[in-house]
mmCIF file of C-alpha atoms in Angstrom:
data_model
loop_
_atom_site.group_PDB
_atom_site.id
_atom_site.type_symbol
_atom_site.label_atom_id
_atom_site.label_comp_id
_atom_site.label_asym_id
_atom_site.label_seq_id
_atom_site.Cartn_x
_atom_site.Cartn_y
_atom_site.Cartn_z
ATOM 1 C CA MET A 1 -0.073 -0.245 -0.146
ATOM 2 C CA ASN A 2 1.292 3.540 -0.456
ATOM 3 C CA ARG A 3 2.561 5.018 2.000
ATOM 4 C CA SER A 4 1.695 8.370 1.847
ATOM 5 C CA ARG A 5 -1.737 7.784 2.837
ATOM 6 C CA LEU A 6 -3.497 8.683 6.100
ATOM 7 C CA SER A 7 -3.768 6.689 9.136
ATOM 8 C CA ALA A 8 -6.760 5.926 9.893
ATOM 9 C CA PHE A 9 -6.271 7.336 13.371
ATOM 10 C CA ALA A 10 -4.578 10.569 11.919
ATOM 11 C CA ALA A 11 -5.476 13.540 11.275
ATOM 12 C CA SER A 12 -7.994 14.753 8.506
ATOM 13 C CA ALA A 13 -5.710 16.219 5.978
ATOM 14 C CA VAL A 14 -2.015 16.215 5.597
ATOM 15 C CA LEU A 15 -2.223 20.321 5.826
ATOM 16 C CA ALA A 16 -3.881 19.355 9.483
ATOM 17 C CA LEU A 17 -0.456 16.971 10.092
ATOM 18 C CA GLY A 18 2.359 17.997 7.655
ATOM 19 C CA PRO A 19 4.442 15.262 5.705
ATOM 20 C CA ALA A 20 2.786 11.880 4.918
ATOM 21 C CA LEU A 21 1.737 9.080 7.789
ATOM 22 C CA THR A 22 2.678 5.717 7.946
ATOM 23 C CA LEU A 23 -0.774 3.777 9.528
ATOM 24 C CA PRO A 24 -3.184 3.388 6.054
ATOM 25 C CA ILE A 25 -6.472 3.007 5.094
ATOM 26 C CA ALA A 26 -7.303 -0.791 5.390
ATOM 27 C CA ALA A 27 -9.324 -0.967 1.986
ATOM 28 C CA ALA A 28 -12.967 -1.268 2.018
ATOM 29 C CA GLY A 29 -13.504 -4.736 1.982
ATOM 30 C CA SER A 30 -10.375 -6.168 2.993
ATOM 31 C CA ALA A 31 -9.279 -8.866 4.977
ATOM 32 C CA SER A 32 -7.690 -6.340 7.489
ATOM 33 C CA ALA A 33 -10.597 -3.927 7.762
ATOM 34 C CA ALA A 34 -11.326 -5.559 11.155
ATOM 35 C CA PRO A 35 -10.350 -9.012 13.265
ATOM 36 C CA ALA A 36 -11.818 -12.048 12.131
ATOM 37 C CA ASN A 37 -13.677 -11.657 16.043
ATOM 38 C CA PRO A 38 -13.506 -7.809 16.644
ATOM 39 C CA SER A 39 -15.453 -8.553 19.925
ATOM 40 C CA SER A 40 -12.764 -11.434 21.541
ATOM 41 C CA THR A 41 -10.783 -8.501 21.686
ATOM 42 C CA VAL A 42 -12.433 -6.167 24.036
ATOM 43 C CA GLY A 43 -10.996 -5.707 26.978
ATOM 44 C CA SER A 44 -7.495 -7.779 26.313
ATOM 45 C CA ALA A 45 -5.627 -5.058 25.020
ATOM 46 C CA GLN A 46 -3.664 -2.547 27.585
ATOM 47 C CA LEU A 47 -1.267 0.182 27.747
ATOM 48 C CA PRO A 48 2.416 -0.192 28.601
ATOM 49 C CA ARG A 49 3.384 -0.313 32.443
ATOM 50 C CA PRO A 50 5.015 3.181 33.601
ATOM 51 C CA THR A 51 8.504 3.268 33.955
ATOM 52 C CA GLY A 52 8.145 5.318 37.056
ATOM 53 C CA PRO A 53 8.009 4.039 40.855
ATOM 54 C CA HIS A 54 4.660 5.576 42.152
ATOM 55 C CA THR A 55 1.752 4.266 41.435
ATOM 56 C CA VAL A 56 -0.745 6.822 38.893
ATOM 57 C CA GLY A 57 -3.815 8.122 40.324
ATOM 58 C CA ARG A 58 -5.910 9.984 37.857
ATOM 59 C CA GLY A 59 -8.735 12.488 38.217
ATOM 60 C CA THR A 60 -10.819 14.272 35.262
ATOM 61 C CA VAL A 61 -12.321 18.015 35.303
ATOM 62 C CA HIS A 62 -14.429 19.978 33.486
ATOM 63 C CA LEU A 63 -13.393 23.784 32.772
ATOM 64 C CA VAL A 64 -15.829 26.440 31.683
ATOM 65 C CA ASP A 65 -14.416 29.443 30.460
ATOM 66 C CA SER A 66 -17.983 32.444 31.118
ATOM 67 C CA ASP A 67 -15.361 34.714 29.892
ATOM 68 C CA ARG A 68 -14.905 33.432 26.092
ATOM 69 C CA PRO A 69 -18.027 31.726 24.221
ATOM 70 C CA ASP A 70 -16.487 28.537 21.806
ATOM 71 C CA PRO A 71 -14.374 29.371 18.655
ATOM 72 C CA TRP A 72 -15.586 26.598 16.479
ATOM 73 C CA VAL A 73 -19.768 26.351 17.773
ATOM 74 C CA PRO A 74 -20.186 29.978 19.377
ATOM 75 C CA ALA A 75 -24.302 29.188 20.005
ATOM 76 C CA ALA A 76 -22.714 26.136 22.255
ATOM 77 C CA GLY A 77 -22.509 28.678 24.324
ATOM 78 C CA PRO A 78 -18.676 29.117 26.937
ATOM 79 C CA ARG A 79 -15.570 27.260 25.571
ATOM 80 C CA GLN A 80 -15.523 24.138 27.919
ATOM 81 C CA LEU A 81 -12.485 21.579 28.047
ATOM 82 C CA MET A 82 -12.477 18.360 29.444
ATOM 83 C CA VAL A 83 -9.174 17.864 31.187
ATOM 84 C CA SER A 84 -7.332 14.167 32.283
ATOM 85 C CA MET A 85 -5.437 14.944 35.996
ATOM 86 C CA TYR A 86 -2.358 12.067 36.307
ATOM 87 C CA TYR A 87 -0.341 12.506 38.809
ATOM 88 C CA PRO A 88 2.274 9.988 41.354
ATOM 89 C CA ALA A 89 -0.321 8.429 43.613
ATOM 90 C CA ARG A 90 0.211 6.681 47.518
ATOM 91 C CA PRO A 91 2.278 3.434 47.519
ATOM 92 C CA GLY A 92 -0.028 0.677 48.736
ATOM 93 C CA THR A 93 -3.392 1.950 46.245
ATOM 94 C CA GLU A 94 -5.500 -0.235 44.379
ATOM 95 C CA GLY A 95 -8.142 -1.191 43.360
ATOM 96 C CA PRO A 96 -9.774 -0.817 39.411
ATOM 97 C CA THR A 97 -8.154 1.837 36.415
ATOM 98 C CA ALA A 98 -9.666 4.671 34.754
ATOM 99 C CA PRO A 99 -11.240 3.806 31.815
ATOM 100 C CA TYR A 100 -9.345 4.794 28.356
ATOM 101 C CA MET A 101 -12.284 6.703 26.825
ATOM 102 C CA THR A 102 -16.022 6.329 26.604
ATOM 103 C CA THR A 103 -18.059 3.860 24.126
ATOM 104 C CA GLU A 104 -19.137 7.035 22.195
ATOM 105 C CA GLU A 105 -16.059 8.874 22.335
ATOM 106 C CA ALA A 106 -14.750 5.146 20.580
ATOM 107 C CA ARG A 107 -17.770 4.991 18.378
ATOM 108 C CA LEU A 108 -16.730 8.881 16.561
ATOM 109 C CA LEU A 109 -13.293 8.118 16.311
ATOM 110 C CA ILE A 110 -13.450 5.105 14.473
ATOM 111 C CA ARG A 111 -16.142 6.877 12.520
ATOM 112 C CA LEU A 112 -14.643 9.802 10.996
ATOM 113 C CA ARG A 113 -11.234 7.878 11.155
ATOM 114 C CA ALA A 114 -12.140 4.353 9.363
ATOM 115 C CA PRO A 115 -15.433 4.441 8.392
ATOM 116 C CA ASP A 116 -14.987 0.598 6.934
ATOM 117 C CA VAL A 117 -13.639 -1.341 9.747
ATOM 118 C CA THR A 118 -16.018 -2.740 11.833
ATOM 119 C CA VAL A 119 -14.554 -3.571 15.090
ATOM 120 C CA PRO A 120 -17.274 -3.011 17.970
ATOM 121 C CA PRO A 121 -16.560 0.711 20.328
ATOM 122 C CA GLU A 122 -15.971 -1.386 23.147
ATOM 123 C CA VAL A 123 -12.579 -2.655 22.237
ATOM 124 C CA ILE A 124 -11.378 1.165 21.336
ATOM 125 C CA GLY A 125 -12.663 2.048 24.449
ATOM 126 C CA GLY A 126 -11.978 -0.859 26.431
ATOM 127 C CA VAL A 127 -8.385 -0.361 26.072
ATOM 128 C CA ARG A 128 -6.670 -1.746 29.913
ATOM 129 C CA THR A 129 -5.071 1.290 32.122
ATOM 130 C CA TRP A 130 -3.178 1.477 34.493
ATOM 131 C CA ALA A 131 -4.413 4.738 36.704
ATOM 132 C CA HIS A 132 -6.445 4.217 39.825
ATOM 133 C CA PRO A 133 -9.008 7.240 39.781
ATOM 134 C CA ASP A 134 -9.464 9.336 42.816
ATOM 135 C CA ALA A 135 -6.632 8.221 43.914
ATOM 136 C CA ARG A 136 -5.218 9.653 46.834
ATOM 137 C CA PRO A 137 -1.689 11.497 46.264
ATOM 138 C CA ALA A 138 1.763 11.401 47.023
ATOM 139 C CA HIS A 139 2.942 13.593 49.215
ATOM 140 C CA GLY A 140 4.998 16.308 47.888
ATOM 141 C CA ARG A 141 5.079 18.401 45.048
ATOM 142 C CA PHE A 142 5.290 18.567 41.194
ATOM 143 C CA PRO A 143 6.076 19.612 38.493
ATOM 144 C CA LEU A 144 3.167 20.508 36.109
ATOM 145 C CA ALA A 145 3.294 19.301 32.473
ATOM 146 C CA VAL A 146 0.361 20.247 30.325
ATOM 147 C CA LEU A 147 -0.703 17.486 26.869
ATOM 148 C CA SER A 148 -1.828 18.355 24.419
ATOM 149 C CA PRO A 149 -3.381 15.713 21.606
ATOM 150 C CA GLY A 150 -3.316 16.209 17.755
ATOM 151 C CA PHE A 151 -5.638 17.159 14.952
ATOM 152 C CA THR A 152 -9.177 15.035 15.314
ATOM 153 C CA PHE A 153 -7.022 12.730 18.171
ATOM 154 C CA PRO A 154 -8.731 12.854 21.179
ATOM 155 C CA ARG A 155 -6.981 13.094 24.533
ATOM 156 C CA ALA A 156 -7.052 9.267 24.911
ATOM 157 C CA THR A 157 -3.960 8.930 22.444
ATOM 158 C CA LEU A 158 -2.039 10.113 25.038
ATOM 159 C CA THR A 159 -2.328 7.806 28.260
ATOM 160 C CA GLY A 160 0.447 6.480 27.887
ATOM 161 C CA LEU A 161 2.673 9.236 28.065
ATOM 162 C CA ALA A 162 0.380 10.973 30.708
ATOM 163 C CA GLU A 163 0.840 7.995 32.825
ATOM 164 C CA ASP A 164 4.476 7.539 32.092
ATOM 165 C CA LEU A 165 4.737 10.937 32.784
ATOM 166 C CA ALA A 166 3.155 10.844 36.718
ATOM 167 C CA SER A 167 4.368 7.781 37.293
ATOM 168 C CA ARG A 168 8.125 9.465 37.112
ATOM 169 C CA GLY A 169 7.326 12.248 39.322
ATOM 170 C CA TYR A 170 5.292 14.756 37.753
ATOM 171 C CA VAL A 171 1.436 16.508 37.293
ATOM 172 C CA VAL A 172 -0.382 15.906 33.875
ATOM 173 C CA ALA A 173 -2.844 17.267 32.584
ATOM 174 C CA LEU A 174 -4.232 15.866 29.735
ATOM 175 C CA VAL A 175 -6.135 18.892 27.615
ATOM 176 C CA ASP A 176 -8.767 17.696 25.129
ATOM 177 C CA HIS A 177 -10.080 20.733 22.954
ATOM 178 C CA PRO A 178 -13.892 20.179 22.320
ATOM 179 C CA TYR A 179 -14.927 20.353 18.270
ATOM 180 C CA GLU A 180 -11.478 19.921 17.785
ATOM 181 C CA ASN A 181 -12.027 16.050 17.715
ATOM 182 C CA ALA A 182 -13.538 12.936 17.032
ATOM 183 C CA GLY A 183 -15.923 13.362 20.091
ATOM 184 C CA THR A 184 -15.305 14.915 23.456
ATOM 185 C CA THR A 185 -17.664 13.078 26.703
ATOM 186 C CA LEU A 186 -18.880 16.439 29.235
ATOM 187 C CA PRO A 187 -20.073 14.965 32.660
ATOM 188 C CA ASP A 188 -23.546 15.075 31.507
ATOM 189 C CA GLY A 189 -23.420 12.565 29.532
ATOM 190 C CA ARG A 190 -23.325 14.784 26.257
ATOM 191 C CA THR A 191 -20.198 13.917 23.753
ATOM 192 C CA LEU A 192 -19.811 16.851 21.397
ATOM 193 C CA PRO A 193 -18.617 15.625 17.752
ATOM 194 C CA CYS A 194 -15.478 17.655 15.865
ATOM 195 C CA ALA A 195 -17.387 20.939 13.961
ATOM 196 C CA ILE A 196 -13.763 21.963 11.896
ATOM 197 C CA CYS A 197 -12.708 18.537 11.344
ATOM 198 C CA ASP A 198 -13.478 18.236 7.952
ATOM 199 C CA GLN A 199 -12.902 21.808 6.540
ATOM 200 C CA PRO A 200 -9.908 23.927 8.676
ATOM 201 C CA PRO A 201 -10.945 26.692 10.142
ATOM 202 C CA GLN A 202 -11.005 30.864 9.099
ATOM 203 C CA GLY A 203 -7.555 31.720 9.468
ATOM 204 C CA GLY A 204 -6.782 27.853 8.824
ATOM 205 C CA MET A 205 -4.582 25.240 11.391
ATOM 206 C CA ALA A 206 -2.743 28.404 12.657
ATOM 207 C CA ALA A 207 -5.968 29.519 14.464
ATOM 208 C CA ILE A 208 -6.030 26.425 16.313
ATOM 209 C CA ALA A 209 -2.772 26.456 17.396
ATOM 210 C CA GLU A 210 -3.761 30.236 19.174
ATOM 211 C CA SER A 211 -7.322 28.665 20.328
ATOM 212 C CA ARG A 212 -6.002 26.132 21.902
ATOM 213 C CA ALA A 213 -3.072 28.254 24.017
ATOM 214 C CA GLU A 214 -5.989 30.631 25.625
ATOM 215 C CA ASP A 215 -7.628 26.836 26.147
ATOM 216 C CA VAL A 216 -4.304 25.780 27.620
ATOM 217 C CA SER A 217 -3.873 29.391 29.439
ATOM 218 C CA PHE A 218 -7.875 29.493 31.380
ATOM 219 C CA VAL A 219 -6.261 25.259 31.762
ATOM 220 C CA LEU A 220 -3.204 27.170 34.342
ATOM 221 C CA ASP A 221 -5.819 30.013 36.184
ATOM 222 C CA ARG A 222 -7.978 26.827 36.955
ATOM 223 C CA LEU A 223 -5.197 24.472 38.033
ATOM 224 C CA THR A 224 -2.567 27.124 40.215
ATOM 225 C CA GLY A 225 -5.764 30.274 40.823
ATOM 226 C CA ARG A 226 -6.662 30.736 44.569
ATOM 227 C CA HIS A 227 -9.964 28.976 44.130
ATOM 228 C CA PRO A 228 -8.659 25.815 41.787
ATOM 229 C CA ALA A 229 -10.439 24.157 39.847
ATOM 230 C CA TRP A 230 -9.104 20.188 40.947
ATOM 231 C CA ARG A 231 -9.533 18.673 44.887
ATOM 232 C CA TYR A 232 -5.658 18.423 44.459
ATOM 233 C CA ALA A 233 -4.208 20.885 43.128
ATOM 234 C CA ARG A 234 -2.273 21.127 46.362
ATOM 235 C CA VAL A 235 0.545 19.154 45.375
ATOM 236 C CA ILE A 236 1.697 20.420 41.820
ATOM 237 C CA ASP A 237 4.471 23.152 41.970
ATOM 238 C CA ALA A 238 3.628 26.204 39.331
ATOM 239 C CA LYS A 239 7.054 27.287 39.627
ATOM 240 C CA ARG A 240 8.418 24.117 37.083
ATOM 241 C CA ILE A 241 5.259 23.461 34.293
ATOM 242 C CA GLY A 242 6.291 22.314 31.211
ATOM 243 C CA MET A 243 4.074 21.758 27.842
ATOM 244 C CA ALA A 244 4.309 19.046 25.769
ATOM 245 C CA GLY A 245 2.121 17.979 22.427
ATOM 246 C CA HIS A 246 1.039 16.117 19.434
ATOM 247 C CA SER A 247 1.225 17.063 15.645
ATOM 248 C CA ILE A 248 -0.900 20.733 16.127
ATOM 249 C CA GLY A 249 -0.807 20.416 20.395
ATOM 250 C CA GLY A 250 2.484 20.394 19.532
ATOM 251 C CA ASN A 251 2.465 23.600 17.749
ATOM 252 C CA ALA A 252 0.367 24.518 20.287
ATOM 253 C CA ALA A 253 3.001 24.152 23.072
ATOM 254 C CA ALA A 254 5.338 26.707 21.172
ATOM 255 C CA THR A 255 2.473 29.423 21.163
ATOM 256 C CA THR A 256 1.377 27.999 24.457
ATOM 257 C CA MET A 257 5.519 29.849 25.818
ATOM 258 C CA ALA A 258 5.189 32.588 23.522
ATOM 259 C CA GLY A 259 2.356 34.083 25.241
ATOM 260 C CA ASP A 260 2.311 32.734 28.950
ATOM 261 C CA ALA A 261 5.497 32.937 31.043
ATOM 262 C CA ARG A 262 4.389 30.247 33.335
ATOM 263 C CA VAL A 263 5.522 27.890 30.883
ATOM 264 C CA ARG A 264 8.939 27.225 31.158
ATOM 265 C CA ALA A 265 9.523 24.645 28.436
ATOM 266 C CA GLY A 266 8.214 22.907 25.969
ATOM 267 C CA VAL A 267 7.951 19.681 23.576
ATOM 268 C CA ASN A 268 6.333 19.749 20.355
ATOM 269 C CA MET A 269 6.276 16.231 18.411
ATOM 270 C CA ASP A 270 6.079 16.494 14.943
ATOM 271 C CA GLY A 271 3.887 18.864 14.779
ATOM 272 C CA THR A 272 4.435 21.433 12.311
ATOM 273 C CA PHE A 273 4.698 25.266 13.017
ATOM 274 C CA PHE A 274 1.736 26.142 11.526
ATOM 275 C CA ALA A 275 1.203 29.042 13.849
ATOM 276 C CA PRO A 276 4.857 29.961 13.506
ATOM 277 C CA VAL A 277 7.795 30.301 16.560
ATOM 278 C CA PRO A 278 8.103 34.228 17.216
ATOM 279 C CA ASP A 279 11.501 35.978 15.470
ATOM 280 C CA ASP A 280 12.781 36.904 18.401
ATOM 281 C CA GLY A 281 12.200 33.154 20.285
ATOM 282 C CA LEU A 282 10.663 32.193 23.326
ATOM 283 C CA ASP A 283 12.680 34.512 25.835
ATOM 284 C CA GLY A 284 15.414 32.260 26.259
ATOM 285 C CA ARG A 285 12.929 29.182 27.358
ATOM 286 C CA PRO A 286 14.488 25.513 26.646
ATOM 287 C CA PHE A 287 11.621 23.435 23.626
ATOM 288 C CA LEU A 288 12.389 20.435 22.574
ATOM 289 C CA MET A 289 11.758 19.455 19.033
ATOM 290 C CA PHE A 290 10.709 15.546 18.768
ATOM 291 C CA GLY A 291 9.597 14.195 15.145
ATOM 292 C CA THR A 292 10.276 11.963 11.800
ATOM 293 C CA LYS A 293 12.910 12.314 9.344
ATOM 294 C CA ASP A 294 10.082 13.766 7.030
ATOM 295 C CA ARG A 295 10.703 16.556 9.516
ATOM 296 C CA HIS A 296 13.685 17.256 7.522
ATOM 297 C CA ALA A 297 11.887 18.289 4.728
ATOM 298 C CA ASP A 298 9.877 20.492 6.672
ATOM 299 C CA GLU A 299 10.316 24.445 6.080
ATOM 300 C CA LYS A 300 8.029 25.175 8.628
ATOM 301 C CA TRP A 301 10.599 22.959 11.314
ATOM 302 C CA VAL A 302 13.509 24.541 9.610
ATOM 303 C CA GLN A 303 12.128 28.519 10.569
ATOM 304 C CA GLY A 304 11.362 27.161 14.474
ATOM 305 C CA TRP A 305 14.753 26.310 14.715
ATOM 306 C CA ALA A 306 15.871 28.955 13.757
ATOM 307 C CA HIS A 307 14.448 31.252 15.798
ATOM 308 C CA LEU A 308 14.314 29.686 18.825
ATOM 309 C CA ASP A 309 17.083 31.315 21.227
ATOM 310 C CA GLY A 310 16.996 29.039 24.300
ATOM 311 C CA TRP A 311 18.397 25.745 24.456
ATOM 312 C CA LYS A 312 17.058 23.870 21.947
ATOM 313 C CA ARG A 313 17.623 20.080 20.838
ATOM 314 C CA TRP A 314 16.313 18.218 17.622
ATOM 315 C CA LEU A 315 15.439 14.713 17.777
ATOM 316 C CA THR A 316 15.140 12.189 14.229
ATOM 317 C CA VAL A 317 13.668 9.215 15.116
ATOM 318 C CA ALA A 318 14.192 6.833 12.314
ATOM 319 C CA GLY A 319 11.544 4.353 11.695
ATOM 320 C CA ALA A 320 8.715 6.506 13.193
ATOM 321 C CA ASP A 321 5.974 7.653 11.622
ATOM 322 C CA HIS A 322 3.361 11.101 12.773
ATOM 323 C CA GLY A 323 1.884 8.568 14.868
ATOM 324 C CA SER A 324 4.147 6.392 16.808
ATOM 325 C CA PHE A 325 4.670 9.034 19.457
ATOM 326 C CA THR A 326 1.095 8.940 20.930
ATOM 327 C CA ASP A 327 -1.465 5.781 20.991
ATOM 328 C CA VAL A 328 -2.423 5.491 17.870
ATOM 329 C CA PRO A 329 -0.701 1.875 16.637
ATOM 330 C CA LEU A 330 -2.210 0.704 19.154
ATOM 331 C CA LEU A 331 -5.438 1.483 18.317
ATOM 332 C CA ALA A 332 -4.676 0.545 15.036
ATOM 333 C CA GLU A 333 -4.009 -2.546 16.007
ATOM 334 C CA LEU A 334 -7.223 -3.250 17.437
ATOM 335 C CA ALA A 335 -9.028 -1.847 14.898
ATOM 336 C CA GLY A 336 -7.521 -4.476 12.084
ATOM 337 C CA ILE A 337 -4.915 -2.228 10.539
ATOM 338 C CA PRO A 338 -1.786 -2.491 9.562
ATOM 339 C CA ASP A 339 1.357 -0.921 11.077
ATOM 340 C CA THR A 340 3.393 0.082 8.073
ATOM 341 C CA ALA A 341 5.418 2.145 9.959
ATOM 342 C CA PRO A 342 8.871 0.357 10.701
ATOM 343 C CA LEU A 343 9.275 0.814 14.009
ATOM 344 C CA PRO A 344 7.610 -1.330 16.349
ATOM 345 C CA TYR A 345 4.727 0.524 18.858
ATOM 346 C CA ALA A 346 6.436 -0.708 21.376
ATOM 347 C CA ARG A 347 9.635 0.349 20.676
ATOM 348 C CA SER A 348 8.489 3.800 19.676
ATOM 349 C CA SER A 349 6.445 4.523 23.257
ATOM 350 C CA VAL A 350 9.659 3.375 24.737
ATOM 351 C CA LEU A 351 11.220 6.089 22.877
ATOM 352 C CA THR A 352 8.762 8.742 23.074
ATOM 353 C CA ARG A 353 8.186 8.398 27.050
ATOM 354 C CA ALA A 354 12.418 8.180 27.767
ATOM 355 C CA TYR A 355 12.736 11.878 25.772
ATOM 356 C CA VAL A 356 9.778 13.470 26.614
ATOM 357 C CA ALA A 357 10.474 13.436 30.244
ATOM 358 C CA ALA A 358 14.472 13.340 30.377
ATOM 359 C CA PHE A 359 14.114 17.036 28.539
ATOM 360 C CA PHE A 360 11.228 17.746 30.929
ATOM 361 C CA ASP A 361 13.557 15.915 34.445
ATOM 362 C CA LEU A 362 16.369 18.340 33.170
ATOM 363 C CA HIS A 363 14.154 21.418 33.028
ATOM 364 C CA LEU A 364 12.049 21.077 34.947
ATOM 365 C CA LYS A 365 13.872 19.124 38.012
ATOM 366 C CA GLY A 366 17.314 19.776 37.528
ATOM 367 C CA VAL A 367 18.372 16.529 36.819
ATOM 368 C CA SER A 368 21.178 15.762 33.910
ATOM 369 C CA GLN A 369 20.447 14.097 30.595
ATOM 370 C CA PRO A 370 23.142 12.875 28.546
ATOM 371 C CA PRO A 371 21.293 11.503 26.142
ATOM 372 C CA LEU A 372 19.682 14.541 25.491
ATOM 373 C CA ASP A 373 23.232 16.061 23.917
ATOM 374 C CA GLY A 374 24.451 13.001 21.636
ATOM 375 C CA PRO A 375 23.614 9.872 20.589
ATOM 376 C CA SER A 376 23.041 7.270 22.636
ATOM 377 C CA PRO A 377 23.976 3.840 22.301
ATOM 378 C CA ALA A 378 21.099 2.581 23.866
ATOM 379 C CA ASN A 379 18.896 4.249 21.716
ATOM 380 C CA PRO A 380 20.462 4.163 18.208
ATOM 381 C CA GLU A 381 17.127 5.247 15.843
ATOM 382 C CA VAL A 382 17.505 8.351 17.573
ATOM 383 C CA SER A 383 19.633 11.249 16.317
ATOM 384 C CA VAL A 384 20.290 14.481 17.778
ATOM 385 C CA ARG A 385 20.615 17.650 16.489
ATOM 386 C CA LEU A 386 22.582 20.727 17.808
ATOM 387 C CA PRO A 387 22.694 24.276 18.168
#
């Protein structure tokens, strides 16, 4: 199959995502369109085990910005956001783990990204996680890492990374941006569908990155203000905040930093800089560009690299494709869609977790990270470009 075809779980257009992806859409009627008995896989898939020493807790926060109408559906009223909060939990935490996504979110994701696939949505929504709902947090205060998913992707597709960061001693705010993904379920049970997936809004993809920067700044207001919206907000160290994102979420990380000095460090995981890095940089703050080989031909990445004015690295992962930095390859496998990325998901998830954590460990915890300064024998797939 032509490797330039879009992933069934990728965003809706090459314009939205940048270079070609490598998770092909299964041909309608082909044997690979769905597992032979998809219902037998319900609950059988599990995200990779987090690598840090902490048990992981998870809470969910519903935020409403009464001062800002929804940018894509003004008739819906104020901007609403759903945020999954991952955090280090106390030792000995036991019990059930948090759901991956709602069945309706999974159904809408399949309908949007893989309409020919017949896998039940419970197969996707039933992926097993490691986080325990509302577990008591560990003692102490921890850096905050904000995560923003790719265009059309629900926040669940960064769950593996979120859980791993929490296990390593971070509070993680994983943000859903409604009407920009297949579906976002609200506490009242309604699931908001995508409003701009078929046609980018006025202002193009840059407008999405800029809107997300407003979303994230509001999230920070509500998590670190005098009357925080999250019950365990006391464990957040508001002086150590970073942000990472996939695809347009990675672009949004730089855009957020350009307008919000609270974000001290940022990561772009394979997202085109539709909203460019400012000509005068990011006030010397560190930034990591972490992507596929295709980014070497992306003029917006080359320009972004030139404008970054602080600590910076450009990491390239050989054999990865656009979805390799997320849980998407696992979901594609469950849907019976072959993963044509040369780098297996089991390996790409290890590398994504290791390097994102290394970056935040260096810049939010002050822990030296030699793999960020050159080739690592343990990770030959990753090349490092220095300033």
